Coordinates of C-alpha atoms and ligand atoms in Angstrom, one line a residue:
M255 CA -40.1 35.1 -37.5
T256 CA -41.6 31.8 -35.8
T257 CA -43.7 32.4 -32.9
I258 CA -43.8 30.0 -30.2
G259 CA -46.9 30.3 -27.7
V260 CA -47.2 28.8 -23.9
P261 CA -50.4 28.2 -23.0
R262 CA -52.1 28.2 -19.6
E263 CA -52.2 24.7 -18.5
A264 CA -56.0 23.1 -18.8
A265 CA -56.0 20.5 -16.4
G266 CA -57.7 20.3 -13.1
G267 CA -55.3 21.1 -10.2
E268 CA -52.3 21.5 -12.8
R269 CA -49.9 24.4 -11.8
R270 CA -47.1 24.1 -13.7
V271 CA -46.1 26.0 -16.6
A272 CA -44.0 24.9 -19.9
L273 CA -42.2 27.6 -19.9
V274 CA -40.5 30.0 -17.1
P275 CA -39.6 33.3 -17.8
S276 CA -36.0 32.9 -17.2
D277 CA -35.6 30.6 -20.4
V278 CA -37.2 33.1 -22.7
P279 CA -34.2 34.4 -23.5
R280 CA -33.2 30.7 -24.4
L281 CA -35.7 30.7 -27.1
R282 CA -35.6 34.2 -28.5
R283 CA -31.6 33.4 -28.8
I284 CA -32.5 30.1 -31.9
G285 CA -34.7 33.1 -33.7
L286 CA -38.3 32.4 -31.8
D287 CA -40.9 35.0 -30.6
V288 CA -42.7 34.2 -27.2
L289 CA -46.2 34.6 -26.9
V290 CA -47.6 33.5 -23.3
E291 CA -51.3 33.4 -22.3
A292 CA -52.7 35.6 -19.4
G293 CA -51.8 33.9 -16.0
A294 CA -50.0 31.2 -17.4
G295 CA -47.0 31.0 -14.6
A296 CA -49.2 32.2 -11.7
G297 CA -49.8 28.2 -10.7
A298 CA -46.0 28.4 -10.1
W299 CA -45.5 31.8 -9.2
H300 CA -44.7 33.2 -12.1
D301 CA -46.5 36.6 -12.9
D302 CA -47.2 38.2 -16.6
A303 CA -44.9 40.9 -15.8
A304 CA -41.7 38.8 -15.3
Y305 CA -42.5 37.0 -19.1
E306 CA -43.2 40.6 -20.4
A307 CA -39.7 41.4 -18.6
A308 CA -37.7 38.8 -20.2
G309 CA -39.2 39.3 -23.2
A310 CA -42.2 37.8 -24.1
T311 CA -45.7 38.8 -25.0
V312 CA -48.5 38.1 -22.7
T313 CA -51.7 37.6 -24.6
T314 CA -55.0 35.8 -24.3
H315 CA -56.0 32.4 -25.1
P316 CA -57.5 32.8 -28.7
L317 CA -55.0 35.3 -29.8
L318 CA -52.0 32.8 -28.7
Y319 CA -53.7 30.0 -30.8
A320 CA -54.4 32.2 -33.7
G321 CA -50.7 33.9 -33.7
S322 CA -48.3 31.1 -32.6
D323 CA -47.0 28.7 -35.0
V324 CA -45.9 26.6 -31.9
I325 CA -47.8 25.3 -29.1
A326 CA -45.8 24.4 -26.2
G327 CA -47.6 22.7 -23.5
I328 CA -47.3 20.2 -20.6
G329 CA -50.4 18.0 -21.0
P330 CA -53.2 17.9 -23.9
P331 CA -54.5 21.0 -25.5
E332 CA -57.5 22.1 -24.2
D333 CA -59.1 22.7 -27.4
A334 CA -57.4 20.8 -29.7
G335 CA -60.3 22.1 -32.7
A336 CA -58.8 25.0 -31.9
L337 CA -55.3 24.3 -33.7
R338 CA -55.0 24.3 -37.5
A339 CA -53.0 22.7 -40.0
G340 CA -48.9 23.5 -40.2
Q341 CA -49.3 24.2 -36.6
L342 CA -46.5 22.3 -34.4
L343 CA -48.1 21.2 -30.7
V344 CA -45.4 20.1 -28.2
G345 CA -46.4 18.6 -25.1
L346 CA -46.5 15.3 -23.0
L347 CA -48.7 13.8 -24.8
A348 CA -49.2 10.5 -23.7
P349 CA -50.5 9.7 -27.5
R350 CA -50.8 5.8 -27.2
G351 CA -53.1 6.3 -24.4
R352 CA -55.1 9.0 -26.1
P353 CA -56.9 7.6 -29.6
A354 CA -59.1 10.4 -30.0
L355 CA -57.0 13.3 -29.7
V356 CA -54.4 11.6 -32.3
R357 CA -56.8 11.3 -34.5
A358 CA -57.7 15.2 -33.8
L359 CA -54.7 16.3 -34.5
A360 CA -53.7 14.0 -37.7
A361 CA -57.3 15.2 -39.3
A362 CA -56.4 18.9 -38.7
G363 CA -53.0 18.7 -40.0
V364 CA -51.0 19.3 -36.9
T365 CA -47.8 18.2 -36.4
A366 CA -48.0 16.8 -33.2
V367 CA -44.9 16.5 -31.1
S368 CA -44.8 14.2 -27.6
L369 CA -42.1 14.0 -25.1
D370 CA -42.8 11.3 -23.3
L371 CA -41.6 9.5 -26.9
L372 CA -38.4 11.0 -26.8
P373 CA -35.5 7.8 -26.4
R374 CA -34.2 8.1 -23.1
T375 CA -31.6 6.2 -23.3
L376 CA -29.4 8.4 -26.0
S377 CA -27.3 11.0 -24.6
R378 CA -28.1 13.8 -26.8
A379 CA -31.7 13.3 -25.4
Q380 CA -30.9 13.4 -21.4
A381 CA -31.0 17.4 -21.4
M382 CA -34.8 17.0 -23.1
D383 CA -36.2 14.1 -20.9
A384 CA -39.5 15.4 -19.3
L385 CA -40.3 11.9 -18.2
T386 CA -37.1 11.7 -16.2
S387 CA -37.5 15.5 -14.6
Q388 CA -41.3 15.0 -13.5
A389 CA -41.0 11.6 -12.3
S390 CA -38.1 12.7 -10.1
V391 CA -40.0 15.7 -8.4
A392 CA -43.2 13.1 -7.9
G393 CA -40.4 10.5 -6.1
Y394 CA -39.2 13.6 -4.2
K395 CA -42.8 15.0 -3.3
A396 CA -44.4 10.9 -2.6
A397 CA -41.5 11.2 0.2
L398 CA -43.0 14.3 1.5
V399 CA -46.3 13.2 0.7
A400 CA -45.6 10.1 3.4
A401 CA -43.4 11.6 6.0
D402 CA -46.5 14.2 6.5
A403 CA -49.5 12.2 6.6
Y404 CA -46.9 9.5 8.5
G405 CA -48.0 9.9 12.6
G406 CA -44.5 9.5 13.8
Y407 CA -40.7 10.6 13.6
L408 CA -38.7 9.4 10.4
P409 CA -35.5 10.2 12.0
M410 CA -34.1 8.4 15.3
L411 CA -34.4 11.2 18.1
M412 CA -32.5 10.7 21.0
T413 CA -34.1 13.6 23.3
A414 CA -34.8 13.9 27.2
A415 CA -38.4 12.5 26.5
G416 CA -37.1 9.3 25.2
T417 CA -35.4 7.7 21.9
T418 CA -37.6 6.8 18.7
R419 CA -36.4 4.6 16.0
P420 CA -36.2 5.3 12.7
A421 CA -39.2 4.9 10.7
R422 CA -38.8 1.8 8.6
V423 CA -39.9 2.8 4.6
L424 CA -40.8 0.4 1.6
V425 CA -39.8 1.6 -2.0
L426 CA -41.6 -0.5 -4.4
G427 CA -40.3 0.4 -7.7
A428 CA -36.9 2.1 -8.1
G429 CA -36.5 3.9 -11.6
I430 CA -36.0 7.7 -11.6
A431 CA -39.0 8.6 -9.2
G432 CA -38.4 5.3 -6.4
L433 CA -34.7 6.5 -6.2
Q434 CA -35.8 9.9 -5.5
A435 CA -38.1 8.6 -3.1
I436 CA -35.7 6.7 -1.6
A437 CA -33.0 9.6 -1.5
T438 CA -35.6 12.1 0.1
T439 CA -36.4 9.2 2.8
R440 CA -33.2 8.8 3.2
R441 CA -32.3 12.3 4.1
L442 CA -34.8 12.6 6.0
G443 CA -33.3 10.1 8.1
A444 CA -35.5 6.9 7.8
A445 CA -34.7 3.5 7.3
V446 CA -35.3 3.0 3.4
T447 CA -35.3 -0.6 1.7
G448 CA -35.9 -0.4 -1.8
Y449 CA -37.3 -3.4 -4.3
D450 CA -37.1 -3.5 -8.0
V451 CA -37.6 -6.3 -10.9
R452 CA -34.6 -4.8 -12.7
E453 CA -30.9 -5.7 -11.4
A454 CA -29.5 -2.5 -12.2
A455 CA -32.2 -0.7 -10.2
C456 CA -31.2 -2.6 -7.2
E457 CA -27.6 -1.9 -8.3
D458 CA -28.9 2.2 -7.9
I459 CA -30.9 1.2 -4.9
A460 CA -27.3 0.1 -3.2
S461 CA -25.6 3.2 -4.4
T462 CA -28.1 5.4 -2.1
G463 CA -26.9 3.4 1.2
A464 CA -30.2 2.0 1.2
D465 CA -31.0 -1.7 1.7
V466 CA -31.9 -4.0 -1.4
L467 CA -35.4 -6.2 -0.8
R468 CA -34.4 -9.4 -2.6
L469 CA -37.5 -12.0 -3.4
G470 CA -35.7 -14.8 -5.1
T471 CA -38.1 -14.3 -8.3
P472 CA -36.3 -13.8 -11.6
A473 CA -35.0 -10.0 -12.9
A474 CA -37.3 -8.5 -15.7
T475 CA -35.8 -6.4 -17.5
G476 CA -37.5 -5.3 -21.0
E477 CA -37.0 -3.1 -23.8
G478 CA -35.1 0.6 -23.4
G479 CA -34.0 -0.1 -20.4
Y480 CA -37.7 -0.1 -18.8
A481 CA -38.9 -3.7 -16.9
R482 CA -41.2 -5.8 -18.9
A483 CA -44.9 -7.3 -17.3
L484 CA -44.4 -10.1 -15.3
T485 CA -45.4 -13.5 -16.2
A486 CA -49.1 -14.9 -14.6
D487 CA -46.6 -17.1 -12.3
E488 CA -44.0 -14.7 -11.6
A489 CA -46.4 -12.2 -10.4
D490 CA -48.3 -14.4 -8.2
R491 CA -45.0 -15.7 -6.8
Q492 CA -43.5 -11.7 -5.9
Q493 CA -47.3 -10.8 -4.8
R494 CA -46.9 -14.5 -2.4
A495 CA -43.2 -12.8 -1.2
L496 CA -44.1 -9.0 -1.3
D497 CA -47.5 -9.9 1.0
E498 CA -45.0 -11.3 4.0
A499 CA -42.1 -8.5 3.1
V500 CA -44.6 -5.7 3.4
A501 CA -45.6 -5.9 7.2
G502 CA -42.5 -4.8 8.5
F503 CA -42.7 -1.7 7.4
D504 CA -43.9 1.7 8.6
I505 CA -43.9 3.4 5.3
V506 CA -44.5 2.1 2.0
I507 CA -44.4 3.9 -1.4
T508 CA -45.4 2.6 -4.6
T509 CA -43.6 3.9 -7.9
A510 CA -43.5 0.8 -10.3
Q511 CA -44.8 1.2 -13.9
V512 CA -44.1 -1.2 -16.7
P513 CA -44.4 0.5 -20.7
D514 CA -48.1 1.1 -21.9
G515 CA -49.1 -1.5 -19.3
R516 CA -51.8 -1.3 -16.3
P517 CA -49.4 -0.9 -13.3
P518 CA -48.5 -4.3 -11.3
V519 CA -50.4 -4.5 -8.2
L520 CA -47.6 -4.7 -5.6
V521 CA -49.6 -4.2 -2.2
T522 CA -52.6 -6.4 -2.3
A523 CA -55.5 -6.5 0.4
A524 CA -53.6 -9.3 2.7
A525 CA -50.3 -7.2 2.8
L526 CA -52.6 -4.1 3.3
A527 CA -54.2 -6.4 6.5
A528 CA -51.2 -7.2 7.6
L529 CA -49.7 -3.9 8.2
R530 CA -49.8 -1.7 11.3
P531 CA -52.3 0.8 12.3
G532 CA -50.5 4.2 11.8
S533 CA -49.0 3.0 8.4
V534 CA -49.1 4.8 5.4
V535 CA -48.8 4.0 1.9
V536 CA -48.2 6.0 -1.0
D537 CA -49.2 4.4 -4.5
A538 CA -47.8 7.0 -6.9
A539 CA -48.4 5.2 -9.4
A540 CA -51.9 5.3 -9.2
G541 CA -54.2 6.4 -11.7
P542 CA -56.8 5.9 -14.7
H543 CA -55.2 2.3 -15.2
G544 CA -55.0 1.2 -12.0
G545 CA -52.5 1.5 -9.3
N546 CA -49.7 -0.9 -7.5
V547 CA -52.1 -0.5 -4.4
D548 CA -54.8 -2.8 -3.8
G549 CA -58.2 -0.5 -3.5
S550 CA -56.3 2.9 -4.2
R551 CA -58.0 6.1 -5.8
P552 CA -55.9 8.2 -8.3
G553 CA -56.1 11.7 -5.9
G554 CA -57.8 10.3 -2.9
T555 CA -57.6 9.2 0.1
V556 CA -58.6 5.9 1.9
R557 CA -58.6 4.5 5.6
T558 CA -58.6 0.8 5.9
D559 CA -60.6 -0.6 9.2
R560 CA -57.2 -1.2 10.7
G561 CA -56.0 2.3 10.6
V562 CA -53.8 1.8 7.4
T563 CA -53.8 5.2 5.7
V564 CA -53.7 5.0 1.7
I565 CA -52.8 7.6 -0.6
G566 CA -53.1 7.2 -4.0
A567 CA -51.2 10.2 -5.8
G568 CA -52.8 12.4 -8.4
N569 CA -50.7 14.1 -10.4
L570 CA -47.8 14.9 -7.5
A571 CA -45.0 16.8 -10.1
A572 CA -47.9 19.5 -10.3
Q573 CA -48.1 20.1 -6.8
V574 CA -44.5 20.8 -6.7
P575 CA -44.7 23.5 -9.6
Q576 CA -42.1 25.7 -9.2
A577 CA -39.4 22.8 -9.4
A578 CA -41.6 20.6 -11.9
S579 CA -41.9 24.1 -14.2
A580 CA -38.5 24.7 -14.0
A581 CA -37.0 21.6 -15.3
Y582 CA -40.0 21.6 -17.8
S583 CA -39.0 24.6 -19.4
R584 CA -35.3 23.9 -19.5
N585 CA -36.3 20.3 -21.4
L586 CA -38.4 22.1 -23.5
C587 CA -35.7 24.4 -24.5
A588 CA -33.2 21.5 -25.4
L589 CA -35.8 19.9 -27.9
L590 CA -36.5 23.2 -29.1
A591 CA -33.4 23.9 -30.1
A592 CA -32.9 20.4 -31.8
L593 CA -35.9 20.8 -33.7
I594 CA -35.7 24.9 -34.8
R595 CA -33.0 25.5 -37.7
D596 CA -32.2 29.2 -38.8
G597 CA -35.4 29.6 -36.8
V598 CA -37.8 27.7 -38.1
P599 CA -39.1 23.8 -37.4
A600 CA -37.2 21.6 -39.5
L601 CA -37.8 18.3 -39.1
D602 CA -35.9 15.6 -40.2
P603 CA -37.0 12.3 -40.5
A604 CA -33.2 10.8 -40.4
D605 CA -32.8 12.5 -36.9
E606 CA -32.9 9.8 -34.4
I607 CA -34.6 12.0 -31.9
H608 CA -37.0 14.1 -34.8
A609 CA -38.4 10.4 -35.4
A610 CA -39.1 9.6 -32.2
V611 CA -41.2 12.1 -31.3
V612 CA -43.2 13.1 -34.1
V613 CA -46.8 11.7 -33.7
T614 CA -48.5 13.1 -36.2
R615 CA -47.5 14.6 -39.5
D616 CA -49.1 16.0 -43.1
G617 CA -52.8 14.5 -41.9
E618 CA -51.0 11.2 -41.1
V619 CA -50.5 9.5 -37.5
V620 CA -46.3 8.7 -38.6
H621 CA -45.3 7.2 -35.3
P622 CA -45.0 3.5 -35.7
R623 CA -46.0 2.7 -32.0
V624 CA -48.9 5.4 -32.0
R625 CA -50.3 3.6 -35.1
E626 CA -49.8 0.4 -33.6
A627 CA -52.1 1.5 -30.5
L628 CA -54.8 2.9 -32.4
D629 CA -55.3 0.1 -34.7
Q630 CA -55.5 -2.2 -31.4
E631 CA -57.9 0.0 -30.6
V632 CA -60.0 -0.4 -33.8
T633 CA -59.5 -4.0 -33.4
S634 CA -60.6 -4.3 -29.3
Ligands
LIG815 P1 -41.1 3.1 -14.6 O1 -41.9 4.9 -14.2 O2 -41.5 2.8 -16.1 O3 -41.2 2.6 -13.5 C1 -40.3 2.5 -12.5 C2 -39.8 1.2 -11.9 O4 -40.8 0.2 -11.8 C3 -38.7 0.8 -13.1 O5 -37.1 0.6 -12.1 C4 -39.3 -0.5 -13.1 O6 -38.3 -1.5 -13.3 C5 -40.2 -0.9 -11.7 N1 -40.8 -2.1 -11.8 C6 -41.9 -2.3 -12.8 N2 -42.4 -3.6 -12.4 C7 -42.2 -3.5 -11.4 C8 -42.5 -4.9 -10.7 N3 -43.6 -5.6 -11.4 N4 -42.3 -4.9 -9.4 C9 -41.0 -3.9 -9.0 N5 -40.8 -3.0 -9.3 C10 -41.0 -2.9 -11.2 O7 -39.5 3.6 -15.0 P2 -38.6 4.8 -15.1 O8 -38.7 5.5 -14.0 O9 -39.5 6.3 -16.1 O10 -37.5 4.5 -15.7 C11 -37.4 3.4 -16.2 C12 -35.6 3.2 -17.1 O11 -35.4 4.4 -18.1 C13 -35.1 3.1 -16.0 O12 -34.2 2.2 -16.7 C14 -34.1 4.5 -16.4 O13 -32.6 4.1 -15.7 C15 -34.1 4.6 -17.5 N6 -33.6 5.8 -17.7 C16 -32.7 6.0 -18.5 C17 -32.4 7.2 -19.0 C18 -30.6 7.6 -19.5 O14 -30.3 6.1 -19.5 N7 -30.3 8.4 -19.9 C19 -32.8 8.0 -18.6 C20 -34.2 8.2 -18.1 C21 -34.8 7.1 -18.0

């Protein structure tokens, strides 16, 4: 029988867990024994007893690593050295940004599967799409973080003490996270405008009922439904147009990313200087490679001289651990159901999904785009 182990997530501030108790029976049904590290679900309010009651065995970290054929987490493993040849590792590993980890996993003979490499437009893969589920949670939380930091109401309120106008919210980047931020701020009653460089995303914004900001810059749709990076000239034109447009808003939420690239700076120092005191900017794209807002720090809040609050979002999905874990757990179960045949992992390179998500196998880095990223690192 194949055993799957769910470790406690290692990253600081991480409160999600890869598998929730209610999904343990799903894995048992496809022939897996389930081990869970003690305390793994605590951050998402799932105690060890709930896992036991669902049919899992709660154990220690070393016993989990020693006794599992499959290790399923969210972030990269705490100790890649503890994995052994033939073990299957599943997670959101972001392998193109972690060359040392990828090399270590290949050298150890681990089969690494990364959910962020899933072909997202494939309808069969939608139930497994953890990038979408987590971005959706992050967009929702970005809206709440912005609303919380804002000193006024979001809705228009008519009371005996007067009438308030709705807060004006601008969401830059209307992919999965941006659309959820738009929907959430609209539910809170704000007057919401969205902006994106992809025409399809502009249609999505309009379908929520929000206004679409048009800057007259060319559409920039790239491969796989993602945006392409703008040319220097396009980025320059976009930036100047945005500098002017941003000033009229009370709240700006940014979620713009391009695959494998630095997030574009969309809110410049000049735009921040033009915002009214009390305005709030949430940079949900802030990360180790930069963000969409000049001077934002991941996980940190900056107050400008003019009184504008700039919040560099950290791991927003981890701040809604119950919803994020439940969604991730479903994605994981769907992926495992596609990878496991008759109770054992059966990776088929001819299967579009299998081929897309396997990063290392039999001591080699087998994923072409990950190998490319590794080669670039060596030559740069
Ligand atoms: P993402 O996180 O890579 O980017 C977020 C948004 O930022 C995107 O909409 C992008 O167009 C926008 N952006 C990038 N550069 C910008 C710039 N300079 N100015 C303004 N906006 C900019 O994207 P995502 O949310 O992960 O989604 C990417 C795509 O994948 C979308 O097209 C989405 O619809 C698609 N997708 C499709 C499926 C499916 O077909 N089942 C599932 C999931 C996602």
